[in-house]
Amino acid sequence: MTAGMSTPLKPNRPSSTDARVADIASVLTTWCPDLCVATPCGVLAPLLGRLQECHQGFRYVHREDNAVALAVGTALAGGRGAVLMQNSGFGQSVNVLASLVEPFDVPLGLVVSMRGTGVDGTRENRGMGQVTIPVLEHLGLPWRMLAGDDHRSAVTWFETMLADRTRPAVLLVPPESFGWSAAQ
């Protein structure tokens, strides 16, 4: 590895990861049955794999802002959808979130991995790691962080928000939530 380059992440899946993945996949399958779109994300890989197996409306897209627009269209047509992305893609999606989702309280679920935080100290991700929560707060988008042993409270909140169908809801996922650690 060249000096100054960041260390890649690799999966290291503890048994609690399976419970977190199963809980979130169940919520998304139940409350966002019509569309579940994602961009590839190593941190969310265990969840994306589960959704590919169990969610009939699961699709990959190339851009996060397009994924949000698809979910907004689904909601406006009376359906229920969710988007899964990295926080770098969240940055790419700020305009569509600010112009479509927030002003109209479009009910959709967002699952956003928090690259540049926790065990992911990579330089190229630190900026978005620092600004994701302030941007969510400035947009007025409600969020919760998936936290270690108490992940169920965040998942329960997320499920309640999705069931209510009056606002968007954002579940933030730190890299270590699904067992990621810096590569050796």
PDB file of C-alpha atoms in Angstrom:
ATOM      1  CA  MET A   1       0.000   0.000   0.000  1.00  0.00           C
ATOM      2  CA  THR A   2       1.347   3.448  -0.910  1.00  0.00           C
ATOM      3  CA  ALA A   3       2.094   5.834   1.958  1.00  0.00           C
ATOM      4  CA  GLY A   4      -0.727   8.288   2.555  1.00  0.00           C
ATOM      5  CA  MET A   5      -3.392   6.089   0.987  1.00  0.00           C
ATOM      6  CA  SER A   6      -6.380   5.062   3.051  1.00  0.00           C
ATOM      7  CA  THR A   7      -6.863   1.543   4.327  1.00  0.00           C
ATOM      8  CA  PRO A   8      -9.787  -0.289   2.698  1.00  0.00           C
ATOM      9  CA  LEU A   9     -12.512  -1.797   4.829  1.00  0.00           C
ATOM     10  CA  LYS A  10     -13.315  -5.475   4.990  1.00  0.00           C
ATOM     11  CA  PRO A  11     -16.263  -7.356   6.441  1.00  0.00           C
ATOM     12  CA  ASN A  12     -15.917  -8.992   9.832  1.00  0.00           C
ATOM     13  CA  ARG A  13     -19.448 -10.128  10.664  1.00  0.00           C
ATOM     14  CA  PRO A  14     -20.185 -10.847  14.326  1.00  0.00           C
ATOM     15  CA  SER A  15     -23.347 -12.758  15.204  1.00  0.00           C
ATOM     16  CA  SER A  16     -25.161  -9.580  16.319  1.00  0.00           C
ATOM     17  CA  THR A  17     -24.853  -8.365  12.735  1.00  0.00           C
ATOM     18  CA  ASP A  18     -27.342 -11.001  11.607  1.00  0.00           C
ATOM     19  CA  ALA A  19     -29.932  -9.727  14.093  1.00  0.00           C
ATOM     20  CA  ARG A  20     -29.465  -6.117  12.984  1.00  0.00           C
ATOM     21  CA  VAL A  21     -29.668  -7.067   9.311  1.00  0.00           C
ATOM     22  CA  ALA A  22     -32.759  -9.244   9.870  1.00  0.00           C
ATOM     23  CA  ASP A  23     -34.522  -6.521  11.866  1.00  0.00           C
ATOM     24  CA  ILE A  24     -33.928  -3.796   9.274  1.00  0.00           C
ATOM     25  CA  ALA A  25     -34.732  -6.072   6.328  1.00  0.00           C
ATOM     26  CA  SER A  26     -38.003  -7.055   7.994  1.00  0.00           C
ATOM     27  CA  VAL A  27     -38.965  -3.399   8.526  1.00  0.00           C
ATOM     28  CA  LEU A  28     -38.154  -2.490   4.918  1.00  0.00           C
ATOM     29  CA  THR A  29     -39.958  -5.510   3.502  1.00  0.00           C
ATOM     30  CA  THR A  30     -43.043  -4.805   5.622  1.00  0.00           C
ATOM     31  CA  TRP A  31     -43.304  -1.019   5.391  1.00  0.00           C
ATOM     32  CA  CYS A  32     -41.650  -0.324   2.015  1.00  0.00           C
ATOM     33  CA  PRO A  33     -42.967  -3.225  -0.058  1.00  0.00           C
ATOM     34  CA  ASP A  34     -43.260  -1.454  -3.407  1.00  0.00           C
ATOM     35  CA  LEU A  35     -39.715  -0.254  -3.991  1.00  0.00           C
ATOM     36  CA  CYS A  36     -36.381  -0.625  -2.261  1.00  0.00           C
ATOM     37  CA  VAL A  37     -33.560   0.951  -4.269  1.00  0.00           C
ATOM     38  CA  ALA A  38     -29.895   1.063  -3.404  1.00  0.00           C
ATOM     39  CA  THR A  39     -26.501   1.989  -4.653  1.00  0.00           C
ATOM     40  CA  PRO A  40     -23.717  -0.485  -3.872  1.00  0.00           C
ATOM     41  CA  CYS A  41     -22.158   0.052  -0.442  1.00  0.00           C
ATOM     42  CA  GLY A  42     -19.655  -2.162   1.326  1.00  0.00           C
ATOM     43  CA  VAL A  43     -20.858  -1.094   4.769  1.00  0.00           C
ATOM     44  CA  LEU A  44     -24.465  -1.996   3.917  1.00  0.00           C
ATOM     45  CA  ALA A  45     -23.484  -5.155   1.973  1.00  0.00           C
ATOM     46  CA  PRO A  46     -24.972  -7.648   4.492  1.00  0.00           C
ATOM     47  CA  LEU A  47     -28.306  -5.775   4.438  1.00  0.00           C
ATOM     48  CA  LEU A  48     -28.280  -5.370   0.653  1.00  0.00           C
ATOM     49  CA  GLY A  49     -27.634  -9.086   0.248  1.00  0.00           C
ATOM     50  CA  ARG A  50     -30.558  -9.932   2.522  1.00  0.00           C
ATOM     51  CA  LEU A  51     -32.867  -7.554   0.664  1.00  0.00           C
ATOM     52  CA  GLN A  52     -31.877  -9.080  -2.683  1.00  0.00           C
ATOM     53  CA  GLU A  53     -33.090 -12.412  -1.306  1.00  0.00           C
ATOM     54  CA  CYS A  54     -36.304 -11.318   0.406  1.00  0.00           C
ATOM     55  CA  HIS A  55     -37.598  -8.030  -1.072  1.00  0.00           C
ATOM     56  CA  GLN A  56     -39.419  -8.351  -4.401  1.00  0.00           C
ATOM     57  CA  GLY A  57     -39.111  -4.619  -5.095  1.00  0.00           C
ATOM     58  CA  PHE A  58     -35.342  -4.445  -4.517  1.00  0.00           C
ATOM     59  CA  ARG A  59     -33.291  -2.830  -7.284  1.00  0.00           C
ATOM     60  CA  TYR A  60     -29.827  -1.328  -7.666  1.00  0.00           C
ATOM     61  CA  VAL A  61     -29.491   2.078  -9.348  1.00  0.00           C
ATOM     62  CA  HIS A  62     -26.426   4.011 -10.465  1.00  0.00           C
ATOM     63  CA  ARG A  63     -26.994   7.322  -8.672  1.00  0.00           C
ATOM     64  CA  GLU A  64     -28.380   8.116  -5.249  1.00  0.00           C
ATOM     65  CA  ASP A  65     -30.310  11.202  -6.356  1.00  0.00           C
ATOM     66  CA  ASN A  66     -32.072   9.067  -8.970  1.00  0.00           C
ATOM     67  CA  ALA A  67     -32.861   6.491  -6.283  1.00  0.00           C
ATOM     68  CA  VAL A  68     -34.479   9.185  -4.128  1.00  0.00           C
ATOM     69  CA  ALA A  69     -36.464  10.467  -7.129  1.00  0.00           C
ATOM     70  CA  LEU A  70     -37.722   6.927  -7.839  1.00  0.00           C
ATOM     71  CA  ALA A  71     -38.829   6.532  -4.223  1.00  0.00           C
ATOM     72  CA  VAL A  72     -40.572   9.931  -4.314  1.00  0.00           C
ATOM     73  CA  GLY A  73     -42.417   8.904  -7.476  1.00  0.00           C
ATOM     74  CA  THR A  74     -43.442   5.654  -5.828  1.00  0.00           C
ATOM     75  CA  ALA A  75     -44.776   7.562  -2.808  1.00  0.00           C
ATOM     76  CA  LEU A  76     -46.662  10.073  -4.954  1.00  0.00           C
ATOM     77  CA  ALA A  77     -48.303   7.169  -6.786  1.00  0.00           C
ATOM     78  CA  GLY A  78     -49.512   5.795  -3.442  1.00  0.00           C
ATOM     79  CA  GLY A  79     -46.748   3.246  -2.937  1.00  0.00           C
ATOM     80  CA  ARG A  80     -44.114   2.888  -0.263  1.00  0.00           C
ATOM     81  CA  GLY A  81     -40.407   2.956  -0.934  1.00  0.00           C
ATOM     82  CA  ALA A  82     -36.975   3.167   0.613  1.00  0.00           C
ATOM     83  CA  VAL A  83     -33.471   4.135  -0.472  1.00  0.00           C
ATOM     84  CA  LEU A  84     -30.187   2.697   0.824  1.00  0.00           C
ATOM     85  CA  MET A  85     -26.958   4.613   0.199  1.00  0.00           C
ATOM     86  CA  GLN A  86     -23.619   5.802   1.540  1.00  0.00           C
ATOM     87  CA  ASN A  87     -23.459   9.249   3.070  1.00  0.00           C
ATOM     88  CA  SER A  88     -21.322  10.335   0.111  1.00  0.00           C
ATOM     89  CA  GLY A  89     -24.386   9.601  -2.029  1.00  0.00           C
ATOM     90  CA  PHE A  90     -26.508  11.436   0.514  1.00  0.00           C
ATOM     91  CA  GLY A  91     -24.396  14.483  -0.325  1.00  0.00           C
ATOM     92  CA  GLN A  92     -25.167  13.854  -4.005  1.00  0.00           C
ATOM     93  CA  SER A  93     -28.895  13.755  -3.119  1.00  0.00           C
ATOM     94  CA  VAL A  94     -29.227  16.948  -1.085  1.00  0.00           C
ATOM     95  CA  ASN A  95     -30.948  18.884  -3.874  1.00  0.00           C
ATOM     96  CA  VAL A  96     -33.684  16.289  -4.478  1.00  0.00           C
ATOM     97  CA  LEU A  97     -34.133  15.887  -0.706  1.00  0.00           C
ATOM     98  CA  ALA A  98     -34.389  19.664  -0.227  1.00  0.00           C
ATOM     99  CA  SER A  99     -36.669  20.305  -3.218  1.00  0.00           C
ATOM    100  CA  LEU A 100     -38.939  17.236  -3.220  1.00  0.00           C
ATOM    101  CA  VAL A 101     -38.764  15.233  -0.010  1.00  0.00           C
ATOM    102  CA  GLU A 102     -38.585  17.838   2.758  1.00  0.00           C
ATOM    103  CA  PRO A 103     -41.059  20.489   1.507  1.00  0.00           C
ATOM    104  CA  PHE A 104     -43.764  17.903   0.882  1.00  0.00           C
ATOM    105  CA  ASP A 105     -42.922  15.526   3.763  1.00  0.00           C
ATOM    106  CA  VAL A 106     -42.773  12.644   1.290  1.00  0.00           C
ATOM    107  CA  PRO A 107     -42.989   9.439   3.342  1.00  0.00           C
ATOM    108  CA  LEU A 108     -39.994   7.329   2.464  1.00  0.00           C
ATOM    109  CA  GLY A 109     -37.285   5.493   4.317  1.00  0.00           C
ATOM    110  CA  LEU A 110     -33.616   6.281   3.936  1.00  0.00           C
ATOM    111  CA  VAL A 111     -30.898   3.973   5.233  1.00  0.00           C
ATOM    112  CA  VAL A 112     -27.585   5.808   5.062  1.00  0.00           C
ATOM    113  CA  SER A 113     -24.191   4.329   5.924  1.00  0.00           C
ATOM    114  CA  MET A 114     -21.971   6.707   7.863  1.00  0.00           C
ATOM    115  CA  ARG A 115     -18.658   6.436   6.046  1.00  0.00           C
ATOM    116  CA  GLY A 116     -15.901   8.539   7.586  1.00  0.00           C
ATOM    117  CA  THR A 117     -17.042   7.826  11.156  1.00  0.00           C
ATOM    118  CA  GLY A 118     -16.253   5.197  13.760  1.00  0.00           C
ATOM    119  CA  VAL A 119     -13.878   2.549  12.435  1.00  0.00           C
ATOM    120  CA  ASP A 120     -13.836   4.185   8.965  1.00  0.00           C
ATOM    121  CA  GLY A 121     -11.344   6.996   9.350  1.00  0.00           C
ATOM    122  CA  THR A 122     -10.507   7.148   5.656  1.00  0.00           C
ATOM    123  CA  ARG A 123      -9.557  10.641   4.627  1.00  0.00           C
ATOM    124  CA  GLU A 124     -11.821  10.733   1.569  1.00  0.00           C
ATOM    125  CA  ASN A 125     -14.887   9.951   3.709  1.00  0.00           C
ATOM    126  CA  ARG A 126     -14.257  12.135   6.765  1.00  0.00           C
ATOM    127  CA  GLY A 127     -15.886  15.237   5.273  1.00  0.00           C
ATOM    128  CA  MET A 128     -19.258  13.610   4.671  1.00  0.00           C
ATOM    129  CA  GLY A 129     -18.944  11.802   7.981  1.00  0.00           C
ATOM    130  CA  GLN A 130     -18.781  15.197   9.674  1.00  0.00           C
ATOM    131  CA  VAL A 131     -21.552  16.960   7.746  1.00  0.00           C
ATOM    132  CA  THR A 132     -24.254  14.301   7.272  1.00  0.00           C
ATOM    133  CA  ILE A 133     -26.056  14.895  10.570  1.00  0.00           C
ATOM    134  CA  PRO A 134     -25.922  18.723  10.370  1.00  0.00           C
ATOM    135  CA  VAL A 135     -27.326  18.582   6.818  1.00  0.00           C
ATOM    136  CA  LEU A 136     -30.150  16.266   7.948  1.00  0.00           C
ATOM    137  CA  GLU A 137     -30.947  18.677  10.767  1.00  0.00           C
ATOM    138  CA  HIS A 138     -30.880  21.737   8.484  1.00  0.00           C
ATOM    139  CA  LEU A 139     -33.244  19.944   6.104  1.00  0.00           C
ATOM    140  CA  GLY A 140     -35.524  19.013   8.999  1.00  0.00           C
ATOM    141  CA  LEU A 141     -35.297  15.316   8.180  1.00  0.00           C
ATOM    142  CA  PRO A 142     -35.800  13.126  11.273  1.00  0.00           C
ATOM    143  CA  TRP A 143     -33.030  10.605  11.895  1.00  0.00           C
ATOM    144  CA  ARG A 144     -31.723   8.020  14.342  1.00  0.00           C
ATOM    145  CA  MET A 145     -28.340   6.356  14.593  1.00  0.00           C
ATOM    146  CA  LEU A 146     -28.180   2.569  14.704  1.00  0.00           C
ATOM    147  CA  ALA A 147     -26.217   1.997  17.901  1.00  0.00           C
ATOM    148  CA  GLY A 148     -24.364  -1.082  19.146  1.00  0.00           C
ATOM    149  CA  ASP A 149     -26.253  -3.198  21.641  1.00  0.00           C
ATOM    150  CA  ASP A 150     -29.313  -0.939  21.603  1.00  0.00           C
ATOM    151  CA  HIS A 151     -29.993  -1.154  17.878  1.00  0.00           C
ATOM    152  CA  ARG A 152     -33.616  -2.153  18.433  1.00  0.00           C
ATOM    153  CA  SER A 153     -34.654   1.284  19.704  1.00  0.00           C
ATOM    154  CA  ALA A 154     -33.463   2.923  16.463  1.00  0.00           C
ATOM    155  CA  VAL A 155     -35.067   0.191  14.344  1.00  0.00           C
ATOM    156  CA  THR A 156     -38.343   0.508  16.289  1.00  0.00           C
ATOM    157  CA  TRP A 157     -38.305   4.281  15.757  1.00  0.00           C
ATOM    158  CA  PHE A 158     -37.640   3.740  12.030  1.00  0.00           C
ATOM    159  CA  GLU A 159     -40.496   1.252  11.771  1.00  0.00           C
ATOM    160  CA  THR A 160     -42.870   3.604  13.614  1.00  0.00           C
ATOM    161  CA  MET A 161     -41.979   6.461  11.272  1.00  0.00           C
ATOM    162  CA  LEU A 162     -42.469   4.300   8.172  1.00  0.00           C
ATOM    163  CA  ALA A 163     -45.789   2.940   9.451  1.00  0.00           C
ATOM    164  CA  ASP A 164     -47.026   6.466  10.163  1.00  0.00           C
ATOM    165  CA  ARG A 165     -46.456   7.477   6.505  1.00  0.00           C
ATOM    166  CA  THR A 166     -46.474  11.209   7.201  1.00  0.00           C
ATOM    167  CA  ARG A 167     -42.755  12.046   6.935  1.00  0.00           C
ATOM    168  CA  PRO A 168     -39.473  10.710   5.679  1.00  0.00           C
ATOM    169  CA  ALA A 169     -37.282   8.839   8.157  1.00  0.00           C
ATOM    170  CA  VAL A 170     -33.515   8.359   8.060  1.00  0.00           C
ATOM    171  CA  LEU A 171     -31.700   5.477   9.734  1.00  0.00           C
ATOM    172  CA  LEU A 172     -27.952   6.126   9.967  1.00  0.00           C
ATOM    173  CA  VAL A 173     -25.685   3.077  10.011  1.00  0.00           C
ATOM    174  CA  PRO A 174     -22.106   3.415  11.337  1.00  0.00           C
ATOM    175  CA  PRO A 175     -19.597   1.076   9.621  1.00  0.00           C
ATOM    176  CA  GLU A 176     -19.163  -1.102  12.700  1.00  0.00           C
ATOM    177  CA  SER A 177     -22.926  -1.778  12.924  1.00  0.00           C
ATOM    178  CA  PHE A 178     -22.611  -4.597  10.404  1.00  0.00           C
ATOM    179  CA  GLY A 179     -19.210  -5.771  11.585  1.00  0.00           C
ATOM    180  CA  TRP A 180     -16.878  -3.725   9.400  1.00  0.00           C
ATOM    181  CA  SER A 181     -13.370  -2.973  10.575  1.00  0.00           C
ATOM    182  CA  ALA A 182     -10.228  -1.559   9.024  1.00  0.00           C
ATOM    183  CA  ALA A 183      -8.387  -4.101   6.874  1.00  0.00           C
ATOM    184  CA  GLN A 184      -5.233  -5.561   8.353  1.00  0.00           C
TER     185      GLN A 184
END
